[in-house]
Amino acid sequence: MVNFKDEIVKILDEKLNEESQVVSIEEIANSIEVPPNYEMGDFAFPVFFLAKIYRKNPAVIAKEIAESIKSEYFEKIESKSAYINFFINKNKLSETILNEIKERKEDYGKPGIGAGKNVVVEYSSPNIAKPFHIGHIRSTVIGDSIKRIYDFLGYNTISYNHLGDYGTQFGMLIVAIKRWGDREVIEKDPIAELLKLYVKINKEVEIDPELRDECRAWFAKLENKDEEALELWQWIRDVSLMEFNKVYKMLDINYDTFKGESFYSEYMPAEVDKLEKSGALVESDGAKIVDLSKYNLPPSLIIKSDGSTIYITRDIAAAHYRHREHQPYKNIYVVGSQQSLHFQQLKAVLKEMGYDWSDEVVHVAFGMVSLEDGTLSTRKGRVVYLEDVLNKATDKVREILTQREIDRGEKIENKDELAAQVGIGAVKFQELFNQRIKDYVFSWDKTLSFEGETGPYVQYVHARICSLLEKGNFDINGKIDPSLLNSEEEYNILRTLYNFTNVVIDAHEKYEPYFVTRYTVELARAFNKYYNQTQIIVDDEVLKNTRLMLCYAVKTVIKEGLQLLGIAAPEKM
Ligand code: ARG
C-alpha cells in the first residue's frame, strides 16, 4: 500500500536537506501530524522549529515550502499560518486501497512489524476452587484481544493463564473434602460445591483451633509433595479447570499454557537465594523484605515470618521463567488496577535483583465492572457467574431472532449458533468499548441493542454487506476503475479503510483494544451512510464492480476488526 506519510517525509527531506543536512528524517517523520478535521488536510507539517534555523517567520517559511513542492500523491499542498497541509490525491488513495484488498484479501493492512519478536500475554488467571464470576470477564476479554492485536501485527504471542492454584487455602480445602466432601457430588458442580466446603471450613476453624492446625499441616504436606495431598490438590485443580474451560470454550479463548502459581514454587528458592546474595533482602520482624523506598514504594514482603513464600515470590519466579523461555519483547500482565502496587513492586524487586530485562514486564491495568443493580461482591455471596451471563445474553438474542422469524415469516438457519455469536459477541464488545482503566456498569439494554455503538450493530452491517455482495454477484477479478469512487461518502470510507493499520498499531502501543472497537463502529457507520445514499448495484458493470470492491473491502476490514476483539462475524443475521 502507498504510505502517504512516508511520501511526505520523502518530499520534505528532499526539499529541506537540498543543500545541506538541516533536519533528520526522524525529526520530519515525528513532526507530521493528523489535523483535527479533514478540511485542514490529511496530514500537516508544523514548521515552528525551522524558524530558528532559517531565521524567518514560520508563516513565511510554510508558504515558501508549500509553494515549491509538488507530488502526484497529493492533490493540494497549502500553507495555513505555520503549517503545511497535505491533501491526499483521492484517485491514488482509491487505487492503493482497492489494489491492496484485491491482492491480500483477509490479510489487508497487516504490517508485519512484529516479525521475529516474542510477546507473552497473561490474562484471566482465576483462582481455582473459586467462582469464575463476571468480574473475571475483563482480564479474560481484554487480554485475549491484546493477544490478537499483537498476532495481527506479526508478533509471535504466547498466552499464559497464571492460575491461582497455590496457597494455604488448599490445606483447608483438603481437610474439608476429607471430612465432608463427596467427590461424586462435587464433580457434578465443582465450583459451587467446593465453595460451600470452603465457606464451611472457614467457619469451623474460627471455633476450632485444632482444626486450623490440621489445615496448616495439610498445606505443609502439600508443599512437601505428600502423595495424598498432591492427589487431592490435583483433583481440585482438574475439576476447577474443567469448569473454567467450559467458559473459555464459550468465549472462544485459548491458551498456550495454564502454568499456575504452583508451577513456579520449585523455582522460588533460586530466586530467594539470588535476592539474598544481591543484598536486597533484609530481615524485618522475622520476615524478609526488600526495601523499595528509592522507588517511592512500600517495602515488598518476600518471605513471611513463618518462612512461607507469598504471591509476589511466585511472580518473581514466573517473570524470570518467562524471560528464560521466551526472551520476550514484552511480558504483558492483564490484571485489575487493584494490583497496580503489586506489579510496581514486582518490577522494582526484579530491578534490585539486577535483572536488566525487568522493563519487559508490563502491567496492563483495568477498572472494575459492576452490575446495574449494585456492585459485585464475592464476599457477600452475591456471585454472578460469567457462564450465566453468557447464557443469558445468548438466550436474549435467541428470543429476538425468534421474534424476527415470526415477523419475516422465514426460518433463520443455525439459530442457536447465531444467537451465541451475537449474544457473546455483544458482551465482549461492550467490555472492549471504553478505555480499559475506566470502571463501567454492565447494562443489558446497552449490550444487546442492535442499534448504536454495539456489537450486534457492527455484525449486522457486516452481514448486510455479505448479502449485498451475493446479490450483486461480486467477482473479485472483475474489471474495476478506482477513479469512479469519488463521492464524499466513498472518500470517507476509503480514508477510514486507510487508517485501519494505524489504529491497530496505536492499540498495541497503548494496550487499548477500544481503539479497534470504536474503529469498527466508525467504519460500519460510514458504510451505512453510503449504503443509504448510493445505489450500489447498477447496470454499468465496471461501476458496479468498483463499488462492490469497496463494499468487499469494508466487509473484510469489519470482519478483521471484530476478529481482533474476539468477536465472530456471521454472514447472515
Ligand atoms: N489469581 C489472581 C487473582 O485472581 C490474578 C493473577 C494475576 N497474575 C499474576 N501473575 N500475578 O487475583
XYZ file of C-alpha atoms and ligand atoms in Angstrom:
585
model
C 0.000 0.000 0.000
C 1.171 3.516 -0.672
C 2.276 5.112 2.566
C 1.278 8.735 2.183
C 3.074 9.836 5.282
C 6.329 8.329 4.007
C 5.807 10.209 0.766
C 5.599 13.460 2.729
C 8.793 12.599 4.561
C 10.495 11.964 1.236
C 9.300 15.251 -0.265
C 10.275 17.281 2.780
C 13.634 15.571 3.132
C 14.479 16.418 -0.462
C 13.330 19.970 -0.029
C 14.758 20.833 3.376
C 18.027 18.997 3.022
C 18.605 20.042 -0.588
C 21.833 21.881 0.070
C 22.898 20.739 3.491
C 21.529 18.489 6.211
C 19.072 20.699 8.123
C 16.780 18.161 9.777
C 16.883 14.426 10.189
C 14.364 12.137 8.557
C 13.190 11.013 12.000
C 12.537 14.583 13.024
C 10.467 15.187 9.926
C 8.521 11.975 10.433
C 7.867 12.718 14.087
C 6.650 16.228 13.342
C 3.955 15.196 10.888
C 0.507 15.461 12.425
C -3.010 14.445 11.544
C -5.160 17.607 11.674
C -8.306 17.614 13.793
C -10.553 17.725 10.737
C -10.197 16.816 7.099
C -10.811 20.363 5.879
C -7.325 21.093 7.115
C -5.880 18.257 5.080
C -4.980 14.646 5.726
C -1.588 15.493 7.174
C 0.014 18.654 8.472
C 3.603 19.621 8.983
C 4.242 22.417 11.513
C 7.339 24.463 10.742
C 7.884 26.370 14.004
C 11.113 24.545 14.661
C 12.527 25.728 11.339
C 12.228 29.399 12.325
C 15.439 29.286 14.304
C 17.337 27.578 11.530
C 16.144 29.812 8.691
C 15.777 32.941 10.852
C 12.441 33.688 9.248
C 8.842 33.981 10.321
C 7.306 30.441 10.430
C 4.309 31.503 8.315
C 6.669 32.731 5.609
C 8.647 29.506 5.729
C 5.477 27.416 5.452
C 4.290 29.440 2.489
C 7.602 29.209 0.644
C 7.930 25.478 1.123
C 4.289 24.741 0.257
C 4.578 26.693 -2.973
C 7.751 24.988 -4.057
C 6.796 21.314 -3.619
C 4.632 19.087 -5.779
C 3.707 15.432 -5.696
C 1.411 13.140 -7.611
C 0.292 11.684 -4.276
C -1.259 14.933 -3.099
C -3.841 16.939 -4.941
C -3.215 20.032 -2.861
C -0.363 21.226 -0.679
C -1.086 24.531 1.012
C 0.119 26.603 3.917
C -2.021 27.910 6.773
C -0.038 30.116 9.142
C 2.854 27.938 10.363
C 1.509 24.685 8.950
C 1.888 22.972 5.625
C -1.251 20.960 4.923
C -1.289 17.949 2.613
C -4.435 16.709 0.872
C -4.248 13.149 -0.402
C -4.928 12.560 -4.065
C -8.266 10.730 -3.983
C -7.527 8.637 -7.043
C -4.281 7.429 -5.591
C -5.995 6.571 -2.338
C -8.733 4.651 -4.052
C -6.261 2.841 -6.274
C -3.950 1.779 -3.465
C -6.768 0.503 -1.251
C -8.581 -1.420 -3.950
C -5.300 -2.984 -5.092
C -4.357 -3.976 -1.576
C -7.704 -5.603 -0.839
C -7.712 -7.424 -4.151
C -4.227 -8.787 -3.659
C -4.207 -9.516 0.060
C -7.870 -10.140 0.874
C -8.073 -11.257 4.538
C -4.506 -10.054 5.045
C -5.419 -6.494 4.132
C -3.430 -3.992 6.155
C -1.291 -6.457 8.103
C 2.045 -4.721 8.510
C 4.287 -7.447 9.921
C 6.055 -5.017 12.245
C 6.369 -7.610 14.992
C 8.157 -10.279 12.974
C 10.753 -12.151 14.987
C 9.594 -10.812 18.348
C 8.016 -12.856 21.123
C 5.316 -11.359 23.289
C 3.934 -13.063 26.394
C 0.360 -12.142 27.269
C -1.098 -13.309 30.566
C -4.839 -12.958 31.133
C -7.792 -14.302 33.079
C -5.736 -16.192 35.709
C -8.622 -17.093 38.032
C -8.155 -18.796 41.389
C -9.093 -22.458 41.339
C -11.912 -23.704 43.518
C -13.363 -20.206 43.412
C -16.205 -18.994 41.200
C -15.429 -17.727 37.744
C -17.587 -14.671 38.037
C -18.427 -11.641 35.930
C -15.515 -9.725 37.498
C -13.153 -12.063 35.644
C -14.503 -11.119 32.278
C -12.375 -8.016 31.964
C -8.958 -9.623 32.201
C -10.124 -12.511 30.042
C -11.587 -10.500 27.193
C -9.161 -7.558 27.225
C -6.182 -9.906 27.390
C -7.444 -12.078 24.569
C -7.934 -9.019 22.395
C -4.452 -7.705 23.151
C -3.032 -11.064 22.170
C -4.993 -10.993 18.904
C -3.814 -7.451 18.182
C -0.180 -8.464 18.630
C -0.749 -11.521 16.440
C -2.198 -9.328 13.712
C 0.919 -7.179 13.752
C 3.114 -10.206 13.210
C 4.414 -10.774 16.732
C 4.756 -14.303 17.982
C 2.482 -14.376 21.019
C 2.440 -16.878 23.861
C -0.654 -16.831 26.055
C -0.417 -17.700 29.749
C -3.127 -18.436 32.245
C -1.482 -17.924 35.635
C -3.961 -19.992 37.620
C -4.152 -19.232 41.322
C -3.529 -22.815 42.351
C -1.291 -22.392 45.370
C -1.632 -21.176 48.929
C -2.703 -22.100 52.425
C -6.370 -22.288 51.428
C -5.614 -25.622 49.771
C -4.754 -27.086 53.164
C -8.232 -26.041 54.256
C -9.929 -27.425 51.185
C -8.185 -30.750 51.524
C -9.330 -31.097 55.132
C -12.866 -30.062 54.204
C -13.048 -32.600 51.375
C -11.691 -35.332 53.595
C -14.247 -34.543 56.293
C -17.407 -33.665 54.441
C -16.789 -33.955 50.730
C -18.323 -36.413 48.327
C -16.317 -36.467 45.148
C -19.201 -37.563 43.001
C -21.361 -34.711 44.208
C -18.527 -32.241 43.741
C -17.792 -33.401 40.220
C -21.359 -32.602 39.186
C -20.996 -28.936 40.084
C -17.397 -28.465 41.164
C -17.054 -24.766 41.905
C -20.328 -24.343 43.745
C -19.675 -27.436 45.881
C -16.050 -26.505 46.618
C -17.173 -23.016 47.536
C -19.666 -24.462 50.028
C -16.935 -26.567 51.597
C -14.599 -23.606 51.710
C -17.153 -21.427 53.454
C -17.918 -24.219 55.916
C -14.294 -24.886 56.843
C -13.658 -21.179 57.274
C -16.461 -21.030 59.824
C -15.287 -24.162 61.616
C -11.676 -23.072 62.060
C -12.888 -19.932 63.795
C -14.237 -22.030 66.645
C -11.839 -24.951 66.492
C -8.122 -24.030 66.690
C -7.115 -27.661 66.365
C -8.798 -27.817 63.021
C -6.781 -24.816 61.934
C -3.599 -26.669 62.832
C -4.783 -29.629 60.848
C -5.279 -27.411 57.816
C -1.793 -25.984 58.216
C -0.377 -29.461 58.473
C -2.076 -30.478 55.240
C -0.727 -27.460 53.419
C 2.750 -28.373 54.687
C 2.185 -31.899 53.373
C 1.237 -30.437 50.032
C 4.407 -28.372 49.972
C 6.428 -31.451 50.791
C 4.770 -33.341 47.971
C 2.919 -35.827 50.134
C 1.185 -38.238 47.801
C -2.325 -37.980 49.196
C -2.213 -34.199 49.483
C -0.900 -33.893 45.964
C -3.563 -36.195 44.588
C -6.358 -34.205 46.216
C -4.886 -30.902 45.106
C -4.532 -32.176 41.535
C -8.131 -33.300 41.579
C -9.349 -29.897 42.825
C -7.328 -28.273 40.075
C -8.660 -30.610 37.391
C -12.332 -30.207 38.239
C -11.956 -26.429 38.547
C -10.196 -26.212 35.227
C -12.920 -28.296 33.646
C -15.405 -25.643 34.648
C -13.160 -22.747 33.547
C -12.575 -24.452 30.217
C -16.293 -24.585 29.623
C -16.360 -20.800 29.828
C -13.223 -20.366 27.713
C -14.823 -22.525 25.073
C -17.957 -20.386 25.059
C -15.756 -17.342 24.719
C -13.566 -18.964 22.033
C -10.484 -18.173 24.083
C -7.419 -20.393 24.007
C -4.199 -20.665 25.934
C -0.757 -21.909 25.156
C -0.236 -22.793 28.799
C -2.041 -22.995 32.124
C 1.067 -22.872 34.272
C -0.320 -21.721 37.580
C 1.346 -20.339 40.665
C 2.201 -23.816 41.932
C 4.335 -24.460 38.874
C 6.797 -21.795 39.930
C 7.242 -22.980 43.512
C 10.244 -25.086 42.582
C 11.923 -22.049 41.014
C 11.469 -19.899 44.101
C 14.470 -20.997 46.194
C 16.899 -19.939 43.479
C 15.277 -16.509 43.266
C 15.318 -16.062 47.031
C 18.950 -17.086 47.002
C 19.738 -14.518 44.348
C 17.876 -11.840 46.299
C 19.809 -12.779 49.397
C 23.141 -12.543 47.559
C 22.262 -9.234 45.940
C 21.959 -7.826 49.451
C 18.466 -6.535 48.747
C 16.738 -8.947 51.111
C 16.690 -7.724 54.709
C 15.234 -9.014 57.975
C 12.295 -7.217 59.467
C 10.454 -8.632 62.489
C 11.423 -12.140 61.477
C 10.159 -11.672 57.931
C 12.281 -10.959 54.868
C 11.598 -7.876 52.849
C 13.058 -5.747 50.075
C 13.282 -2.064 50.816
C 11.889 -0.086 47.885
C 11.996 3.426 49.288
C 14.191 4.614 46.458
C 11.328 3.765 44.115
C 8.902 5.575 46.412
C 7.186 2.275 47.107
C 6.395 0.473 50.338
C 8.711 -2.453 51.142
C 7.938 -5.741 49.466
C 7.374 -8.722 51.752
C 9.063 -11.754 50.206
C 9.132 -14.329 52.991
C 6.752 -14.299 55.920
C 7.995 -14.748 59.463
C 6.803 -18.373 59.425
C 9.115 -18.990 56.469
C 6.436 -19.291 53.817
C 6.641 -17.550 50.493
C 3.855 -15.443 49.077
C 2.167 -14.302 45.894
C 4.955 -11.957 44.828
C 7.655 -14.561 45.420
C 5.952 -16.773 42.875
C 5.594 -13.851 40.494
C 9.330 -13.185 40.653
C 9.991 -16.777 39.682
C 7.305 -16.628 36.986
C 8.676 -13.443 35.400
C 12.176 -14.917 35.270
C 10.837 -18.191 33.877
C 9.043 -16.389 31.060
C 12.141 -14.384 30.349
C 14.306 -17.506 30.109
C 11.800 -19.397 27.999
C 10.834 -16.714 25.518
C 13.223 -13.749 25.669
C 10.087 -11.667 25.181
C 9.943 -8.208 23.721
C 7.119 -7.641 26.232
C 5.777 -9.725 29.089
C 2.243 -8.402 29.490
C 0.040 -8.948 32.569
C -3.609 -8.080 32.095
C -4.703 -7.728 35.722
C -7.075 -5.330 37.508
C -5.869 -1.988 38.798
C -6.226 -3.185 42.416
C -2.935 -4.974 41.788
C -1.040 -1.963 40.424
C 1.092 -1.685 43.535
C 1.908 -5.385 43.341
C 3.235 -5.032 39.807
C 5.167 -1.862 40.590
C 6.814 -3.717 43.430
C 7.449 -6.754 41.256
C 9.270 -4.644 38.661
C 11.251 -2.813 41.324
C 12.308 -6.043 43.040
C 13.407 -7.523 39.703
C 15.467 -4.408 39.144
C 17.016 -4.700 42.607
C 17.955 -8.273 41.787
C 19.970 -6.953 38.879
C 17.722 -8.329 36.166
C 18.353 -5.939 33.307
C 15.269 -7.246 31.495
C 12.842 -6.034 34.170
C 11.391 -3.404 31.843
C 9.875 -6.069 29.618
C 7.289 -6.556 32.392
C 4.162 -4.539 31.559
C 1.124 -4.327 33.787
C -1.983 -3.618 31.723
C -4.493 -2.499 34.343
C -8.235 -2.042 34.060
C -11.086 -0.689 36.159
C -13.958 -2.536 37.760
C -17.128 -3.860 36.261
C -20.317 -3.598 38.260
C -23.878 -4.612 37.599
C -26.717 -2.164 37.180
C -28.335 -3.324 40.392
C -25.331 -2.820 42.623
C -21.665 -3.625 42.903
C -20.104 -7.005 42.552
C -19.023 -8.798 45.588
C -17.977 -12.362 46.132
C -17.693 -11.982 49.863
C -21.300 -11.005 50.273
C -22.185 -14.116 48.357
C -23.800 -12.258 45.503
C -21.816 -14.118 42.936
C -22.811 -13.624 39.341
C -21.263 -16.435 37.341
C -19.814 -15.449 33.996
C -21.259 -18.555 32.397
C -24.754 -17.457 33.418
C -24.220 -14.010 31.947
C -23.087 -15.515 28.645
C -26.037 -17.890 28.595
C -28.448 -15.118 29.366
C -27.030 -12.985 26.552
C -27.423 -15.899 24.174
C -30.985 -16.558 25.337
C -31.987 -12.943 24.917
C -30.649 -12.871 21.379
C -32.406 -16.131 20.603
C -35.671 -14.502 21.672
C -35.039 -11.561 19.367
C -34.268 -13.929 16.497
C -37.395 -15.954 17.141
C -39.473 -12.795 17.011
C -37.758 -11.951 13.753
C -38.650 -15.351 12.328
C -42.282 -14.657 13.158
C -42.165 -11.134 11.697
C -40.482 -12.197 8.496
C -42.226 -15.495 8.161
C -38.998 -17.357 7.443
C -36.704 -19.616 9.415
C -33.226 -18.499 10.464
C -30.552 -21.110 9.782
C -28.269 -22.108 12.677
C -30.295 -20.027 15.067
C -28.538 -21.359 18.181
C -25.067 -20.787 16.824
C -26.023 -17.327 15.635
C -27.581 -16.462 18.995
C -24.340 -17.397 20.754
C -22.183 -15.469 18.286
C -24.276 -12.348 18.630
C -25.006 -12.619 22.356
C -21.485 -13.391 23.497
C -20.073 -11.020 20.887
C -22.265 -8.274 22.334
C -20.921 -8.848 25.837
C -17.338 -8.741 24.594
C -17.991 -5.656 22.511
C -19.339 -3.703 25.445
C -16.442 -4.905 27.546
C -13.987 -3.565 24.976
C -15.767 -0.337 24.199
C -14.190 2.003 26.726
C -10.755 2.954 27.847
C -9.822 -0.023 29.975
C -8.915 1.903 33.109
C -12.443 3.264 33.439
C -14.887 1.485 35.724
C -18.029 0.513 33.886
C -21.528 -0.625 34.605
C -22.749 -3.659 32.775
C -26.084 -2.923 31.155
C -28.209 -5.491 29.359
C -30.045 -2.898 27.284
C -26.903 -1.240 26.038
C -25.190 -4.520 25.330
C -27.876 -6.184 23.288
C -29.218 -3.265 21.276
C -28.989 -3.745 17.530
C -28.565 -0.048 17.047
C -25.953 2.384 18.238
C -22.452 1.561 19.314
C -22.885 -2.147 19.874
C -21.554 -5.458 18.693
C -24.828 -6.564 17.092
C -24.924 -3.333 15.079
C -21.455 -3.886 13.634
C -22.149 -7.556 12.989
C -25.370 -6.591 11.289
C -23.629 -4.213 8.892
C -21.148 -6.973 8.081
C -23.948 -9.435 7.308
C -25.739 -6.842 5.213
C -22.626 -6.367 3.060
C -22.298 -10.128 2.663
C -25.778 -10.362 1.216
C -25.148 -7.326 -0.969
C -22.058 -8.988 -2.452
C -24.054 -12.103 -3.103
C -26.909 -10.222 -4.667
C -24.528 -8.318 -6.951
C -22.603 -11.480 -7.934
C -19.391 -9.865 -6.791
C -16.322 -11.125 -8.638
C -13.021 -10.137 -7.106
C -11.355 -10.412 -10.523
C -13.939 -8.278 -12.290
C -12.850 -5.104 -14.030
C -12.759 -2.039 -11.817
C -11.858 1.626 -12.135
C -10.729 3.201 -8.852
C -11.269 6.708 -10.169
C -15.019 6.084 -10.134
C -15.049 6.242 -6.352
C -15.304 9.965 -5.948
C -18.309 10.810 -3.812
C -17.921 12.290 -0.364
C -19.224 9.064 1.216
C -16.860 6.908 -0.778
C -13.925 9.069 0.070
C -14.893 8.917 3.713
C -14.888 5.114 3.624
C -11.561 4.989 1.794
C -9.960 7.241 4.351
C -11.271 5.086 7.174
C -10.041 1.921 5.490
C -6.670 3.522 5.035
C -6.442 4.185 8.779
C -7.027 0.601 9.829
C -3.394 -0.402 10.244
C -2.562 2.759 12.162
C -5.451 2.169 14.520
C -4.217 -1.333 15.303
C -0.659 -0.087 15.768
C -1.890 2.567 18.203
C -3.978 -0.043 20.013
C -0.928 -2.243 20.548
C 1.308 0.603 21.660
C -1.203 1.717 24.272
C -2.618 -1.749 25.029
C -6.072 -0.351 24.264
C -8.402 -2.630 22.295
C -11.089 0.042 22.455
C -9.349 1.885 19.608
C -10.289 -1.070 17.436
C -13.819 -1.325 18.871
C -14.561 2.307 18.101
C -12.987 1.955 14.711
C -15.339 -0.855 13.723
C -18.302 1.357 14.649
C -16.876 4.254 12.639
C -16.404 2.068 9.595
C -19.853 0.476 9.927
C -21.417 3.927 10.204
C -19.510 5.285 7.208
C -20.739 2.320 5.240
C -24.353 2.698 6.299
C -24.359 6.302 5.234
C -23.010 5.293 1.870
C -25.467 2.454 1.519
C -28.406 4.734 2.253
C -27.353 7.287 -0.326
C -25.949 5.223 -3.128
C -27.302 2.636 -5.449
C -24.505 0.110 -5.414
C -25.818 -2.492 -7.810
C -26.109 -0.505 -11.039
C -26.263 -1.515 -14.712
C -22.788 -0.278 -15.577
C -20.622 -3.357 -14.919
C -17.389 -1.515 -14.121
C -19.074 0.944 -11.799
C -20.931 -1.879 -10.056
C -17.753 -3.949 -9.651
C -15.812 -0.982 -8.331
C -18.454 -0.179 -5.765
C -18.762 -3.812 -4.761
C -14.997 -3.988 -4.380
C -15.249 -1.114 -1.921
C -18.028 -2.989 -0.099
C -15.888 -6.105 -0.031
C -13.044 -4.099 1.489
C -15.361 -2.769 4.200
C -16.694 -6.224 4.923
C -13.202 -7.697 5.151
C -11.926 -4.988 7.464
C -15.000 -5.129 9.725
C -14.530 -8.870 9.998
C -10.839 -8.455 10.720
C -11.611 -5.752 13.297
C -14.159 -7.968 15.043
C -11.678 -10.823 14.953
C -9.215 -8.606 16.849
C -11.867 -8.246 19.537
C -12.527 -11.978 19.567
C -15.982 -11.496 18.061
C -17.456 -13.619 15.283
C -18.728 -12.066 12.063
C -21.673 -14.163 10.884
C -22.545 -13.822 7.209
C -26.274 -13.890 7.769
C -28.238 -12.309 10.550
N -5.087 -15.110 40.507
C -5.002 -13.693 40.690
C -6.357 -13.128 41.108
O -7.379 -13.723 40.827
C -4.539 -12.956 39.469
C -3.175 -13.340 38.981
C -2.529 -12.253 38.215
N -1.289 -12.634 37.615
C -0.107 -12.636 38.219
N 0.934 -13.043 37.516
N 0.062 -12.194 39.431
O -6.394 -12.067 41.699
